[in-house]
mmCIF file of C-alpha atoms in Angstrom:
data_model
loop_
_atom_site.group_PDB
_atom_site.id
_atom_site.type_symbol
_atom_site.label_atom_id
_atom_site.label_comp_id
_atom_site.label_asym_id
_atom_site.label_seq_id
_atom_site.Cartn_x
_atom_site.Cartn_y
_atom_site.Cartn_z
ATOM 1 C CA UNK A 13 -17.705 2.730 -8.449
ATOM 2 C CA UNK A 14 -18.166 2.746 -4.100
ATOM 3 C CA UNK A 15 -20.081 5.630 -2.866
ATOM 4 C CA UNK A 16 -18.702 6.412 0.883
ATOM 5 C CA UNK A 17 -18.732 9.074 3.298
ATOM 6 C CA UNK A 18 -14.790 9.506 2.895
ATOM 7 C CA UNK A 19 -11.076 7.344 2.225
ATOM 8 C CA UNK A 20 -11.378 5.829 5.442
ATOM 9 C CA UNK A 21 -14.661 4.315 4.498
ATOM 10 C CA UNK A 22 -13.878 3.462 1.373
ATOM 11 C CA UNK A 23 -10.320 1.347 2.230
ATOM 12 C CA UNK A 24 -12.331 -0.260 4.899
ATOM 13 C CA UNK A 25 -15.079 -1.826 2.806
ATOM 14 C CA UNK A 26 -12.388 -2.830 0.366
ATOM 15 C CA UNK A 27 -10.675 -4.585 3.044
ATOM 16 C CA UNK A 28 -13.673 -5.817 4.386
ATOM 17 C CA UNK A 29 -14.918 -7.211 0.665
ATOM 18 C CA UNK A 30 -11.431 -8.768 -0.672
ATOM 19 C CA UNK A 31 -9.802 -9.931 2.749
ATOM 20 C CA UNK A 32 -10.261 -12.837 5.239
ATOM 21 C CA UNK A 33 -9.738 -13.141 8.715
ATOM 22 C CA UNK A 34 -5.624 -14.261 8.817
ATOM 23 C CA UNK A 35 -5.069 -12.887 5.332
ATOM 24 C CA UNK A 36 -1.818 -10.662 5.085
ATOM 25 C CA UNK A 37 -1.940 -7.223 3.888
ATOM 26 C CA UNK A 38 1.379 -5.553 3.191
ATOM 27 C CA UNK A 39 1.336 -1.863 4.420
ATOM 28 C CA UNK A 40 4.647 0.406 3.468
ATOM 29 C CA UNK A 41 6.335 2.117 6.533
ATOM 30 C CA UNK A 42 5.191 4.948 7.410
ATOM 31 C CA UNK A 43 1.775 5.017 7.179
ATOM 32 C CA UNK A 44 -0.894 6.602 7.472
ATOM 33 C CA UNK A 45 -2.276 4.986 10.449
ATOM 34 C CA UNK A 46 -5.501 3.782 9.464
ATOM 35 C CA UNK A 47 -3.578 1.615 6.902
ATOM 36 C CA UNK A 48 -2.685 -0.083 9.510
ATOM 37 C CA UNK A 49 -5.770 -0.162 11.994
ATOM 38 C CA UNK A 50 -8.355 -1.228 8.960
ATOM 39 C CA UNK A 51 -6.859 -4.366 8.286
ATOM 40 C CA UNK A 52 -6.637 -5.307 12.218
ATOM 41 C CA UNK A 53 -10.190 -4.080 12.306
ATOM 42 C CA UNK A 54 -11.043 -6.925 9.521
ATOM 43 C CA UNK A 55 -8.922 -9.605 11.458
ATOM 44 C CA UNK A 56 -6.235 -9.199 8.627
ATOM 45 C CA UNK A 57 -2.535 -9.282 9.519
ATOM 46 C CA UNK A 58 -0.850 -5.921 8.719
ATOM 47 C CA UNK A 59 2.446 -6.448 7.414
ATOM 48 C CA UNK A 60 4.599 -3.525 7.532
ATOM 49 C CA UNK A 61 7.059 -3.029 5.074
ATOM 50 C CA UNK A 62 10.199 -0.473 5.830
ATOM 51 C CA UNK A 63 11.053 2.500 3.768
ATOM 52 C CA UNK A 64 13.818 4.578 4.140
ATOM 53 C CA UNK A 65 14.516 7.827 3.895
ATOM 54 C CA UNK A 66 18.065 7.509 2.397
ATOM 55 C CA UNK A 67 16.189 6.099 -0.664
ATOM 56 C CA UNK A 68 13.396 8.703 -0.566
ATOM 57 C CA UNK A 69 10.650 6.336 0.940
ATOM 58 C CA UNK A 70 10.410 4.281 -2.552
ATOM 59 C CA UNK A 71 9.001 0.865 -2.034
ATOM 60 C CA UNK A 72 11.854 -1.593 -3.475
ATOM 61 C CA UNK A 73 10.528 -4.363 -5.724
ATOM 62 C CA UNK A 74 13.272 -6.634 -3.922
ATOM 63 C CA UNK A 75 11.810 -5.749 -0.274
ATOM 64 C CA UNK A 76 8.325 -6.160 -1.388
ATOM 65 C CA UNK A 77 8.757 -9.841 -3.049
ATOM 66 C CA UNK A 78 10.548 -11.177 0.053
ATOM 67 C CA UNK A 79 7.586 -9.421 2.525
ATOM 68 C CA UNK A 80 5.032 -11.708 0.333
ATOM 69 C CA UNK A 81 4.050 -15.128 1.358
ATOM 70 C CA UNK A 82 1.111 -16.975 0.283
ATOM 71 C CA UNK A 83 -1.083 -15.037 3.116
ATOM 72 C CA UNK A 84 -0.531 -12.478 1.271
ATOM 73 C CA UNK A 85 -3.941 -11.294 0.022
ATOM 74 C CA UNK A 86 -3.254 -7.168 -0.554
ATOM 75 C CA UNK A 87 -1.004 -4.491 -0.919
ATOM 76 C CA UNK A 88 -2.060 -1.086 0.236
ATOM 77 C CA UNK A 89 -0.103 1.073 -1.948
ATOM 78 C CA UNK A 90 -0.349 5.362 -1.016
ATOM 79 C CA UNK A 91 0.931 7.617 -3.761
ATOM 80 C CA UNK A 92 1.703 9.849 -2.939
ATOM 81 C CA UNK A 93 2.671 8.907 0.515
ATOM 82 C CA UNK A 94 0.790 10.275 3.408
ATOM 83 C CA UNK A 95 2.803 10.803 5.599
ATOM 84 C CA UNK A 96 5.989 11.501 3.444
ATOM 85 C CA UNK A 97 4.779 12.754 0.435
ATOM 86 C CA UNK A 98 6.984 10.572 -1.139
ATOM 87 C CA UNK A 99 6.096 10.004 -4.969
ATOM 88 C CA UNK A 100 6.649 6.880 -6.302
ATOM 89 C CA UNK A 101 8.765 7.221 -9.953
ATOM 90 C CA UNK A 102 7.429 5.494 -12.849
ATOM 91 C CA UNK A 103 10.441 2.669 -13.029
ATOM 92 C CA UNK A 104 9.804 1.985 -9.185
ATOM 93 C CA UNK A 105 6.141 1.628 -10.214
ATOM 94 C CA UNK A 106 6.658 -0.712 -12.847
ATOM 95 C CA UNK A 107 9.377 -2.949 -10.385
ATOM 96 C CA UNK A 108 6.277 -2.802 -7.964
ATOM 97 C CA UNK A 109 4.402 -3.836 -11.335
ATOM 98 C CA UNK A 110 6.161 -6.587 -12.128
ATOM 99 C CA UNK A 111 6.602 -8.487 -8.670
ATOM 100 C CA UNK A 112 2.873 -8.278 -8.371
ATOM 101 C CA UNK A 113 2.750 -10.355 -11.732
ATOM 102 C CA UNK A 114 4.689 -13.312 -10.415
ATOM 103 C CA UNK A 115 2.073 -12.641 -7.513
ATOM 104 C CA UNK A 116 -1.632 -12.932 -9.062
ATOM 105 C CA UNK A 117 -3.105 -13.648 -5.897
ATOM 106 C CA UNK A 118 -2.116 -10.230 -4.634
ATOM 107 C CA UNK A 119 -4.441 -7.168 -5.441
ATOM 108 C CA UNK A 120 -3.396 -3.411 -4.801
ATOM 109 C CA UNK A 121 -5.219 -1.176 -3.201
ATOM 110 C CA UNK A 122 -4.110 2.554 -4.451
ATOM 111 C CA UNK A 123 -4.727 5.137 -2.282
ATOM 112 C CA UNK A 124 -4.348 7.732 -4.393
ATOM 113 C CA UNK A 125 -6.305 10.672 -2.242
ATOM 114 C CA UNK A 126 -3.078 13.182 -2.650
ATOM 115 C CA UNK A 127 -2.364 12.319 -6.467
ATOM 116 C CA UNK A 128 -2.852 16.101 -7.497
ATOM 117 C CA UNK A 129 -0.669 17.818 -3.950
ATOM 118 C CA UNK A 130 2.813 17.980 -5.908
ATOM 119 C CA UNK A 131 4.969 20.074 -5.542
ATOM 120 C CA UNK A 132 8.231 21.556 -7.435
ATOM 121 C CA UNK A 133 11.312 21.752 -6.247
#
């Protein structure tokens, strides 16, 4: 358990505690723009990752396994997305899941701030 002032805080002294200077950190397109300022902050290499909107922002297991090289040290993962709102489905999830297997050197950071904004259609 981290005690912080707010996210921002708290993503930034994860960063700052699991990352090197010239580690990779992948960051989904779009972002929420600290996501991408922390790990410049830290001397990390933000690596951003398109989504589209024709597939409804999901992160694809296929685009996430070629983005990772062995810089890769993290994967900042928002869900829901901020700033799409997009929520991930549990068979993307587990796709996401299972490339990060092949990948132990790879830890997630979940951002899960908006996990109880949902709404209906």
């Amino acid at each position: 358990v981290v005690c912080c002032c707010g996210a921002k805080q708290a993503i930034l002294q994860a960063v700052l505690a699991l990352c090197n200077p010239g580690d990779e950190i992948i960051v989904p397109t779009p972002y929420w723009p600290s996501h991408l300022g922390i790990p410049q902050l830290c001397g990390a290499t933000a690596v951003l990752l398109e989504t589209r909107a024709e597939e409804e922002y999901v992160l694809q297991p296929a685009a996430l396994e070629a983005a990772i090289t062995p810089k890769t040290r993290m994967l900042i993962l928002c869900n829901p997305s901020n700033p799409t709102g997009a929520l991930l489905p549990r068979a993307a999830l587990e796709g996401v899941a299972a490339v990060l297997r092949r990948h132990p050197q790879v830890v997630v950071l979940a951002d899960e701030i908006y996990e109880l904004i949902a709404y209906d259609e």
